[in-house]
Short mmCIF file of N, CA and C in Angstrom, two decimals:
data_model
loop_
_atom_site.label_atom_id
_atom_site.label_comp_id
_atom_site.label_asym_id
_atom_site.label_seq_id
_atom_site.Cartn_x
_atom_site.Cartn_y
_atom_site.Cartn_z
N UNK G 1 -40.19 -16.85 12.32
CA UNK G 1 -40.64 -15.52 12.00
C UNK G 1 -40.45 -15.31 10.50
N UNK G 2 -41.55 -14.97 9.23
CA UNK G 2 -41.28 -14.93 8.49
C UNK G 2 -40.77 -13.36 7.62
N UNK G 3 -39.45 -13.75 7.11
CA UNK G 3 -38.64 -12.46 6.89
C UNK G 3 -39.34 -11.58 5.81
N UNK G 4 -38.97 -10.50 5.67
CA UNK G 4 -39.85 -9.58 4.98
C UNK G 4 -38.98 -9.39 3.71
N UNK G 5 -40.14 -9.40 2.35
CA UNK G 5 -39.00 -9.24 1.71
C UNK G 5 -38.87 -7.73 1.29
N UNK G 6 -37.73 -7.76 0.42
CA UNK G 6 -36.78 -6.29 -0.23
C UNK G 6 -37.33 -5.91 -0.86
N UNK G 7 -37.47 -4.70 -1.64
CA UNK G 7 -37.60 -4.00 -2.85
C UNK G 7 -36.83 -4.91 -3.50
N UNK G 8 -36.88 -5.18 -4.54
CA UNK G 8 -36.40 -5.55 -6.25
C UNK G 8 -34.90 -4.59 -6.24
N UNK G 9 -34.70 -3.19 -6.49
CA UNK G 9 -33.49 -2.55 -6.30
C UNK G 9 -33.02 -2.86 -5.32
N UNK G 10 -33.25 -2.89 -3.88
CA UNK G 10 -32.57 -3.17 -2.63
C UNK G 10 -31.45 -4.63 -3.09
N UNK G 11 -32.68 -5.47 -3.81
CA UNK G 11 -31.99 -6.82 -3.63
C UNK G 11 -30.44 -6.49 -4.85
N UNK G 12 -31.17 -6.04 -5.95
CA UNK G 12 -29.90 -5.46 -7.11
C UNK G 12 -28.87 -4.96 -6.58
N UNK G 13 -29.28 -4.05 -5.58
CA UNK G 13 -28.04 -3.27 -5.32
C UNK G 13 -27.18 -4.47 -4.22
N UNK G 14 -28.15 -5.83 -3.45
CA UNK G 14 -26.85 -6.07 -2.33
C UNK G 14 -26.50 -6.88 -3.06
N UNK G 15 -27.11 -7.60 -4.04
CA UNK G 15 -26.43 -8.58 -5.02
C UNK G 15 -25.19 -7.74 -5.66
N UNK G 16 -24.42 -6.47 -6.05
CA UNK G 16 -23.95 -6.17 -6.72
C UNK G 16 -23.01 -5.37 -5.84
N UNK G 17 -23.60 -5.35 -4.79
CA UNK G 17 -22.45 -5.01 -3.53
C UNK G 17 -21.67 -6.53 -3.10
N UNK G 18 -22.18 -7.71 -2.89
CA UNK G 18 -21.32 -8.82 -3.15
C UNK G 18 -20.52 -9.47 -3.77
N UNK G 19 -21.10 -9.02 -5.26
CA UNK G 19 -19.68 -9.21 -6.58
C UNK G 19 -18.82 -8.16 -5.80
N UNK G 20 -19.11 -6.95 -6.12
CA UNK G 20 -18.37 -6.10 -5.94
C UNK G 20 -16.96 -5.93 -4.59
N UNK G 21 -17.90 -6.61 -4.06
CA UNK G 21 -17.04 -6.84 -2.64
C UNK G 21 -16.01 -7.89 -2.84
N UNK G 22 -16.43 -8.72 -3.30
CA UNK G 22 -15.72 -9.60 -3.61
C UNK G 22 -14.43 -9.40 -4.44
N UNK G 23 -14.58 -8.90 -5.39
CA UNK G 23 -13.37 -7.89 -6.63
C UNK G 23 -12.88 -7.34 -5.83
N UNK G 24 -13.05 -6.79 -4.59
CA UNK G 24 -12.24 -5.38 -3.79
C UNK G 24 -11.28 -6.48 -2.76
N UNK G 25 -11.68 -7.71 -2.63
CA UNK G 25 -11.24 -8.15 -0.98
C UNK G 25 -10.09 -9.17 -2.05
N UNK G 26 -10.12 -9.38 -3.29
CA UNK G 26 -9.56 -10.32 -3.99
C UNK G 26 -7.97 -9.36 -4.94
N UNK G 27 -8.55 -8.22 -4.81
CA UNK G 27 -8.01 -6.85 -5.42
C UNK G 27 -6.89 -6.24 -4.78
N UNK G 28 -7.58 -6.00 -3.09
CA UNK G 28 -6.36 -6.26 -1.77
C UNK G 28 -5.49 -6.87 -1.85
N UNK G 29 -5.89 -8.14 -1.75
CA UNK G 29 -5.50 -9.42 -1.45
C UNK G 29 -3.59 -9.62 -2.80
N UNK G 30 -4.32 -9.56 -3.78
CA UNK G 30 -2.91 -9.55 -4.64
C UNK G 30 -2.93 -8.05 -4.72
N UNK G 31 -2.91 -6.93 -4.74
CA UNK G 31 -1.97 -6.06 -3.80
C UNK G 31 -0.90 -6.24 -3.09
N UNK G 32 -1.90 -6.32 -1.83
CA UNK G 32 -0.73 -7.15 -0.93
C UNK G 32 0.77 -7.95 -1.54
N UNK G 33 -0.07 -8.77 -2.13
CA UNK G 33 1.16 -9.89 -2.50
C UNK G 33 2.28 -9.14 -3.37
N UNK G 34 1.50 -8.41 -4.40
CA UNK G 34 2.56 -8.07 -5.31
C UNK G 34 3.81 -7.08 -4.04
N UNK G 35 3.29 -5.98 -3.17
CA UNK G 35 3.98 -5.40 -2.75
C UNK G 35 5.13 -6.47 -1.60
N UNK G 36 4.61 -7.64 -1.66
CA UNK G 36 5.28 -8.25 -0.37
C UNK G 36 6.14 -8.89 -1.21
N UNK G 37 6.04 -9.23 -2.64
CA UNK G 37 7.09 -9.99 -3.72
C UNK G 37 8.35 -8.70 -3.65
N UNK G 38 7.61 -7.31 -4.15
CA UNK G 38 8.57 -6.49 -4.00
C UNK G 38 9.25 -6.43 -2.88
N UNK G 39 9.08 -6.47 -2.50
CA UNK G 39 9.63 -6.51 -0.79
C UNK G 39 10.83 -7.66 0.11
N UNK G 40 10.03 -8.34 -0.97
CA UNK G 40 10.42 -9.81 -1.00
C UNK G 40 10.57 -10.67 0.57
N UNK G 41 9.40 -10.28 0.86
CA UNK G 41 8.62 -10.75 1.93
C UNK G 41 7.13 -12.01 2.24
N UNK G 42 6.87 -12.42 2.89
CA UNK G 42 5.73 -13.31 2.72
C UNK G 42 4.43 -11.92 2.95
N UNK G 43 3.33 -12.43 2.33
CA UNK G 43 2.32 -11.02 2.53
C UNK G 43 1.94 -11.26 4.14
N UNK G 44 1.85 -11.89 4.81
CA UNK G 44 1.38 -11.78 6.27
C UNK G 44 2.29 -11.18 7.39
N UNK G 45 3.55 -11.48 6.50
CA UNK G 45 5.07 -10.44 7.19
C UNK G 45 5.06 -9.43 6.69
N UNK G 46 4.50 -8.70 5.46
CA UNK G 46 4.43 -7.46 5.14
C UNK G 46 3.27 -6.67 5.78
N UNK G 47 1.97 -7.22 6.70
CA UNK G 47 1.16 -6.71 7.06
C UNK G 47 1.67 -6.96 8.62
N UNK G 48 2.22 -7.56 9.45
CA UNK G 48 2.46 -7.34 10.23
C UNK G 48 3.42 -6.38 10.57
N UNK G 49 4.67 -6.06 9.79
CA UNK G 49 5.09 -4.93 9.67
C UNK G 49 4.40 -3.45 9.56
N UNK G 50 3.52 -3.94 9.04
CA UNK G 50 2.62 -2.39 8.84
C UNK G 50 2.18 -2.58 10.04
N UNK G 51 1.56 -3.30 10.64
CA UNK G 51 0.46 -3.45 12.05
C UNK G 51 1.46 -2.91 12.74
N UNK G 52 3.19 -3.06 12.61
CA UNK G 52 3.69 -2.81 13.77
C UNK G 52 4.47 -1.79 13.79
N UNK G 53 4.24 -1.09 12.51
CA UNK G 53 4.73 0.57 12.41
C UNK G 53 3.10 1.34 13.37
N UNK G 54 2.65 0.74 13.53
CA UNK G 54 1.47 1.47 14.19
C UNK G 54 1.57 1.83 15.32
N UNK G 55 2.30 0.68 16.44
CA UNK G 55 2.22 0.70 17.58
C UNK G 55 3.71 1.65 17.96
N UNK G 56 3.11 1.96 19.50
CA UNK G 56 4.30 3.09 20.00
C UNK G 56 5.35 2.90 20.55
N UNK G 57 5.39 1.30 21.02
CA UNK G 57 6.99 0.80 21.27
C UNK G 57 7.09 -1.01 21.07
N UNK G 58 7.96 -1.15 21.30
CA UNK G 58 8.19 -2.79 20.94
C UNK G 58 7.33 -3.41 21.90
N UNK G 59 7.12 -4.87 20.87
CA UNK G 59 5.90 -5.58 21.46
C UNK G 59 6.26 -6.92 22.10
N UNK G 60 5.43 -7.75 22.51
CA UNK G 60 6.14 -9.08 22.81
C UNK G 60 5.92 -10.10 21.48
N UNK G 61 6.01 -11.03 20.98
CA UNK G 61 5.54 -11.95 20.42
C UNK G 61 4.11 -12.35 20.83
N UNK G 62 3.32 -12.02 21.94
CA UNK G 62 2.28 -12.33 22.36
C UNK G 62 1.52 -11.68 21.49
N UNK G 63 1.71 -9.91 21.80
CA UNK G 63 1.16 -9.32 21.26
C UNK G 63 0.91 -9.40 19.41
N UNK G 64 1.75 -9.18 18.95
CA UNK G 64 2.14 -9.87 17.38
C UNK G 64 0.70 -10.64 16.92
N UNK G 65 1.28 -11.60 17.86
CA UNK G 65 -0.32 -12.75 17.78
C UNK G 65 -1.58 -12.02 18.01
N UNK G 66 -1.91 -11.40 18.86
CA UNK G 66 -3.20 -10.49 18.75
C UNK G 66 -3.44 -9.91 17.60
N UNK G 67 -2.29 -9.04 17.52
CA UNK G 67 -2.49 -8.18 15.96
C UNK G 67 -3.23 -8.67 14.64
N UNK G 68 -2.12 -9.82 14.55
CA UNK G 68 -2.37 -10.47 13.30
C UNK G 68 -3.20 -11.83 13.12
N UNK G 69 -3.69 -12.10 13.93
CA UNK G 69 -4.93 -12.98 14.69
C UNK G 69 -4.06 -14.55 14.32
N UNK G 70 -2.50 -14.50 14.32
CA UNK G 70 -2.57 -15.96 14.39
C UNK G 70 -1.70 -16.55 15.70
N UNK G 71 -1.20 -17.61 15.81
CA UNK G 71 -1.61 -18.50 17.39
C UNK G 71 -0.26 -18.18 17.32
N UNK G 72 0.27 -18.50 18.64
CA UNK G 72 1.60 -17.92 19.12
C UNK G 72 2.74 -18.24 18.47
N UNK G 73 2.64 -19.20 18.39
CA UNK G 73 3.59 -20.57 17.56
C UNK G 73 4.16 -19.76 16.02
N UNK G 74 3.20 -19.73 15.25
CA UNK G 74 2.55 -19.02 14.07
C UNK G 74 3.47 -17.51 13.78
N UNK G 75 3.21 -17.02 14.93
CA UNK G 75 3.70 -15.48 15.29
C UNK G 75 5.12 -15.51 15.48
N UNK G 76 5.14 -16.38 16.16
CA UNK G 76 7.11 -16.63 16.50
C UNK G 76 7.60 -16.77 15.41
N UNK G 77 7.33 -18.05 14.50
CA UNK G 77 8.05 -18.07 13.25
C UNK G 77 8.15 -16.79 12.15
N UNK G 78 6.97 -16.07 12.37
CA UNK G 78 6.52 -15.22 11.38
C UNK G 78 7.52 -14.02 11.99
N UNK G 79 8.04 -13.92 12.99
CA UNK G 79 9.37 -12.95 13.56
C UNK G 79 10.57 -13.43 13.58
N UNK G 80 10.63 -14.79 13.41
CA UNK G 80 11.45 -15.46 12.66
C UNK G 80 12.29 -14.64 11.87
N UNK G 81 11.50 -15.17 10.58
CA UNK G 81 11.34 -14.38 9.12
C UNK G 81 11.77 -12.89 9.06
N UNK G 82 11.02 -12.73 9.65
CA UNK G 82 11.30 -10.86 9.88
C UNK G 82 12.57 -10.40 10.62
N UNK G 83 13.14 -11.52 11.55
CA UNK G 83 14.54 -11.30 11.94
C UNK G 83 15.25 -11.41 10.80
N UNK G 84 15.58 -12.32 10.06
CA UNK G 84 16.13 -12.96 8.87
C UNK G 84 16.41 -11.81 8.26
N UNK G 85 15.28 -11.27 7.54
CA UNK G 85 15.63 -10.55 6.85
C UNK G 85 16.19 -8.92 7.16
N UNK G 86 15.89 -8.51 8.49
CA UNK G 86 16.54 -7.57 8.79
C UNK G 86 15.62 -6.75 9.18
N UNK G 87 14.42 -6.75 9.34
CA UNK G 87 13.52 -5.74 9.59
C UNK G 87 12.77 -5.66 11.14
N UNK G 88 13.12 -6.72 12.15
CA UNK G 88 13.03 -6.61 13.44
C UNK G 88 14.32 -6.99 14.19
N UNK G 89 14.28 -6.76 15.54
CA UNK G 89 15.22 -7.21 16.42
C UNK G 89 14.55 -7.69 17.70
N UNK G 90 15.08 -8.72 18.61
CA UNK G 90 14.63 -9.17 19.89
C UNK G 90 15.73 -8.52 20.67
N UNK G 91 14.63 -8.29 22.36
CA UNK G 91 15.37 -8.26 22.97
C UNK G 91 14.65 -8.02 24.35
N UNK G 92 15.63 -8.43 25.83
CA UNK G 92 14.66 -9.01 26.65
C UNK G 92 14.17 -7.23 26.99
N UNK G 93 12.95 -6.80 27.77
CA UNK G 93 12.69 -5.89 28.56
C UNK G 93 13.58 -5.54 29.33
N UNK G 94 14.03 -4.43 29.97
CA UNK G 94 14.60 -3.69 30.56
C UNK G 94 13.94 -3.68 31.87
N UNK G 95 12.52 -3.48 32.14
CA UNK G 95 11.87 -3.93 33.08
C UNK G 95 11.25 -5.61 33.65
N UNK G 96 10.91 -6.03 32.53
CA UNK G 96 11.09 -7.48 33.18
C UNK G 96 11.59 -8.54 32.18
N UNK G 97 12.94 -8.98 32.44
CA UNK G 97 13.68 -9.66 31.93
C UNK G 97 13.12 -10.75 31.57
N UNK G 98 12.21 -11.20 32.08
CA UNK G 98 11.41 -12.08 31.46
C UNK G 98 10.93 -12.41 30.03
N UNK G 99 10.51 -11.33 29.60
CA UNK G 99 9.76 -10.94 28.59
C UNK G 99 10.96 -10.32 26.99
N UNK G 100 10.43 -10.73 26.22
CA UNK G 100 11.20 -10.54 24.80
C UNK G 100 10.36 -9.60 24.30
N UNK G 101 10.97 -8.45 23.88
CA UNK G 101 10.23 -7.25 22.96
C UNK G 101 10.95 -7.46 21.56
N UNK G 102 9.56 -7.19 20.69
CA UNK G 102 10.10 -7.17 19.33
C UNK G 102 10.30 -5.95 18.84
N UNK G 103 11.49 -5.43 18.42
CA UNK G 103 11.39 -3.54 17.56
C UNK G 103 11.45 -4.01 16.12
N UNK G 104 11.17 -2.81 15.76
CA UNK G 104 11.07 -2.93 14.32
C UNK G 104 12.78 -2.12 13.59
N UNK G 105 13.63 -2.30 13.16
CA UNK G 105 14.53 -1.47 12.67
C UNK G 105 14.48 -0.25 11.67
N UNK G 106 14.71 0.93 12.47
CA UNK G 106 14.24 1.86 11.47
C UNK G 106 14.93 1.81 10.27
N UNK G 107 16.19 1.35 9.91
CA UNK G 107 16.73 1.42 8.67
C UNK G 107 15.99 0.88 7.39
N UNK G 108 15.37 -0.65 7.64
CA UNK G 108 14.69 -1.35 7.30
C UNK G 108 13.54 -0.86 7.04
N UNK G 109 12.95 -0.35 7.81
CA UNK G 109 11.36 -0.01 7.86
C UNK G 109 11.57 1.60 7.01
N UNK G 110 12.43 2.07 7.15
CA UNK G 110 13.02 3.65 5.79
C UNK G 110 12.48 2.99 4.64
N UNK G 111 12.76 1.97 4.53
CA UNK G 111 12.70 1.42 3.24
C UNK G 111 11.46 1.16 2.83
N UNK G 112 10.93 0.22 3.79
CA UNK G 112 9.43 -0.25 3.74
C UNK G 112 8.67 1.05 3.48
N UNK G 113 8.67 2.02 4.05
CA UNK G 113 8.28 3.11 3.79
C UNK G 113 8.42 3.69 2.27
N UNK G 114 9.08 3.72 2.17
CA UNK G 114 9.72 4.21 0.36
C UNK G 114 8.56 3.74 -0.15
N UNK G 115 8.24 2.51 -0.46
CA UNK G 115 7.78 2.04 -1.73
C UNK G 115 6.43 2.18 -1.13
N UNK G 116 5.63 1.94 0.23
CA UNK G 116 4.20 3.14 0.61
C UNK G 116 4.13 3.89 0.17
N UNK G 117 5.34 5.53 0.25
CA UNK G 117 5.07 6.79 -0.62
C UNK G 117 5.33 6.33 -2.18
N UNK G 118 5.60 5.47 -2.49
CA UNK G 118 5.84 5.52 -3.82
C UNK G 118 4.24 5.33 -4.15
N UNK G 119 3.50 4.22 -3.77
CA UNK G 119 2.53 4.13 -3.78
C UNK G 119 1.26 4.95 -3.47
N UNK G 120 1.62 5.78 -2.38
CA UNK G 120 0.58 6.76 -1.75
C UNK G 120 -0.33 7.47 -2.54
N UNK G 121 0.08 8.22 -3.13
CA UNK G 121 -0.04 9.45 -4.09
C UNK G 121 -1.57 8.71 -4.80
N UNK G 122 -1.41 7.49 -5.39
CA UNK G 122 -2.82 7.25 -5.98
C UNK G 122 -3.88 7.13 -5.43
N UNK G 123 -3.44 6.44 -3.91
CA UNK G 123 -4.83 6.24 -2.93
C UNK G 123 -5.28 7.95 -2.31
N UNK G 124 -4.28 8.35 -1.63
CA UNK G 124 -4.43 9.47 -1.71
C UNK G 124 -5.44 11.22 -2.39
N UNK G 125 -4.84 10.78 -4.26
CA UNK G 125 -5.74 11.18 -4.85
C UNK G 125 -7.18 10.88 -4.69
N UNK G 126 -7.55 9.87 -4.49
CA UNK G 126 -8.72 9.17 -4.77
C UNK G 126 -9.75 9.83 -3.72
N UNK G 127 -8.57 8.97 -2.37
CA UNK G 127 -9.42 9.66 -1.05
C UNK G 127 -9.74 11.42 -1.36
N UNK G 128 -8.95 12.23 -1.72
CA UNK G 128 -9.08 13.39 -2.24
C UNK G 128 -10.14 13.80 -2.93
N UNK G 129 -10.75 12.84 -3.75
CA UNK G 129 -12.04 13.03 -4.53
C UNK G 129 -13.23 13.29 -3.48
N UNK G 130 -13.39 11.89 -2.57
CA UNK G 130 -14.41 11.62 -1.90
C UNK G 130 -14.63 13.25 -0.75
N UNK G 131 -16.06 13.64 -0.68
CA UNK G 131 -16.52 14.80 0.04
C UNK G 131 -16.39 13.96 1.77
N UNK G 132 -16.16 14.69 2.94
CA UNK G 132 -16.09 14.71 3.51
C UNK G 132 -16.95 13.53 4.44
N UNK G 133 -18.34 13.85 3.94
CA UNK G 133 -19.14 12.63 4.50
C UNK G 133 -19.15 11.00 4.13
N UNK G 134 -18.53 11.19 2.54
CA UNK G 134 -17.89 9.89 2.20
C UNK G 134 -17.01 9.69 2.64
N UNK G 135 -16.18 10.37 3.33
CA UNK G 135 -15.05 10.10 3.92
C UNK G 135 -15.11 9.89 5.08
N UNK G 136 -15.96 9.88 5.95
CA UNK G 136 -16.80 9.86 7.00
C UNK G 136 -17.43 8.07 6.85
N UNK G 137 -17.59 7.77 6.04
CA UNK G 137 -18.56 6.40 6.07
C UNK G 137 -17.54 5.40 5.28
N UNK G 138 -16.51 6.09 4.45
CA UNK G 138 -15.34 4.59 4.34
C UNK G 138 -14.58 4.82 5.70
N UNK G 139 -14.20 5.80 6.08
CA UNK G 139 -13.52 5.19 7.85
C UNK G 139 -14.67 4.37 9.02
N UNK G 140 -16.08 4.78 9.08
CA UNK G 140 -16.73 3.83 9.89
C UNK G 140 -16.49 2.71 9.00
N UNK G 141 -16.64 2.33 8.05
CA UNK G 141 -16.93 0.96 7.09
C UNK G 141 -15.52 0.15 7.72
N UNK G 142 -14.30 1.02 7.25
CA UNK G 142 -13.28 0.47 7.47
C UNK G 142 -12.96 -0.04 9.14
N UNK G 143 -13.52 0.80 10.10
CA UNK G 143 -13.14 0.37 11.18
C UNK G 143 -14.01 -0.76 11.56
N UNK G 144 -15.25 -0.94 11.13
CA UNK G 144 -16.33 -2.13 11.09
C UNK G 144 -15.91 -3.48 10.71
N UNK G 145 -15.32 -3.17 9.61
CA UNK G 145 -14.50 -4.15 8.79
C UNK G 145 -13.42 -4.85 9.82
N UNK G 146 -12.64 -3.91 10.14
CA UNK G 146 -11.81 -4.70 10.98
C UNK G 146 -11.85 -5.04 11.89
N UNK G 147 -13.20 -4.89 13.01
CA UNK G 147 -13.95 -5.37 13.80
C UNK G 147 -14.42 -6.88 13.36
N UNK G 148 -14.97 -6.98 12.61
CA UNK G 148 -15.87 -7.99 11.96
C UNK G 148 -14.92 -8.94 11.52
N UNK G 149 -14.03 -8.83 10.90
CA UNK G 149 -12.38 -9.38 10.67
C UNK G 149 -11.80 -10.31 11.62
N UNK G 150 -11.74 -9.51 12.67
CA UNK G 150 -10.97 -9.99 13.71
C UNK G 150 -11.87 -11.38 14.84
N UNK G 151 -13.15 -10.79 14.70
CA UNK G 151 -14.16 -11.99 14.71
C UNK G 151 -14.06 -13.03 14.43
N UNK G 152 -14.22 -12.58 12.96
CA UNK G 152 -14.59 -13.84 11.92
C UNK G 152 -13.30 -14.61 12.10
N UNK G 153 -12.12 -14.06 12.07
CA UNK G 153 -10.37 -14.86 11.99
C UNK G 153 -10.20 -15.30 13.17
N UNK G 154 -10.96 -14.99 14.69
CA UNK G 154 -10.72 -15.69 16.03
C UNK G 154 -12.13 -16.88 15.73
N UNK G 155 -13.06 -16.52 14.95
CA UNK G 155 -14.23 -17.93 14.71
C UNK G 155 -13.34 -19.12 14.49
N UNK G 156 -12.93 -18.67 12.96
CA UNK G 156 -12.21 -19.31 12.08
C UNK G 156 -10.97 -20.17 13.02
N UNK G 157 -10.41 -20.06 13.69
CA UNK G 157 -8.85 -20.27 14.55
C UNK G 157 -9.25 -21.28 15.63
N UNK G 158 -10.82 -20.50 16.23
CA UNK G 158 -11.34 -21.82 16.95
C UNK G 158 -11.71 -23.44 16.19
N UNK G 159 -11.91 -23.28 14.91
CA UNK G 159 -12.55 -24.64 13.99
C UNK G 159 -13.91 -24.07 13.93
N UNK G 160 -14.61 -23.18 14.05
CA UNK G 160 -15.86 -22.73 13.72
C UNK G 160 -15.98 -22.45 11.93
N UNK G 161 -16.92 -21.51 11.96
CA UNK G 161 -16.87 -21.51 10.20
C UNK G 161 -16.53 -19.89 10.10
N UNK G 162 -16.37 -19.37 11.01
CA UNK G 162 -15.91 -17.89 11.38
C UNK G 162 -17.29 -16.68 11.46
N UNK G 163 -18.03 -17.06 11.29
CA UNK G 163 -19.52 -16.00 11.79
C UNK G 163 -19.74 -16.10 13.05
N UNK G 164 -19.90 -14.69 12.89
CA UNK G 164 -19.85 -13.88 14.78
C UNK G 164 -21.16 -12.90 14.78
#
């Protein structure tokens, strides 16, 4: 089927939404890191921490692995780490002894918190700028994103090239 082509601007603008994208996902990316140096954390233990201030009670190590799309093995060590340093605890279920729940320590996570609000205030502002309907289309974008994410990182995990 032969594809139709773009307007001339259409193409400008997705060509310049791809740099652009690119600067933003690379921009994150050492973000991340710098805050996980502060932290003095690995960055995939500083985002799983965040993933797991989200949730409403302790998880298993299974779960962990869902979150953060890596393989069980992966996840264990990476709570490892996070035992180490003081910012989770194990312990079996209360209902089925079987099972190991991970909490997060609030003392620890006080902290982790700190240097978020320290940070807040700029993203914050920003979001503050944007009118309502822009604010409306970076939360679909964002929740798309992490749809599309989680795809592409279960492609990727199989040995695929990660397109879904």
């Amino acid at each position: 089927m032969p594809q139709k082509s773009r307007p001339p601007r259409r193409t400008a603008t997705l060509a310049e939404l791809s740099v652009v994208s690119r600067r933003y996902m690379a921009a994150y990316a050492l973000f991340n890191q710098a805050v996980a140096d502060r932290l003095r954390l690995h960055p995939t233990d500083l985002q799983c921490l965040n993933l797991l201030s989200l949730e409403a009670a302790p998880v298993t190590t299974g779960r962990i692995a869902e979150l953060t799309g890596l393989t069980t093995g992966s996840a264990t060590r990476l709570v490892d780490r996070l035992e180490r340093a003081g910012y989770v605890t194990r312990a079996r279920d209360t209902v089925d002894r079987r099972r190991v729940l991970v909490a997060t320590v609030p003392e620890r996570m006080a902290e982790f918190g700190k240097v978020w609000e320290q940070l807040n205030g700029g993203w914050a502002a920003m979001f503050e700028s944007y009118g309502d309907d822009e604010v409306a289309l970076l939360i679909a974008h964002m929740r798309r994103t992490v749809e599309l994410s989680a795809a592409q990182i279960a492609g990727l995990r199989e040995g695929g090239g990660g397109e879904r």
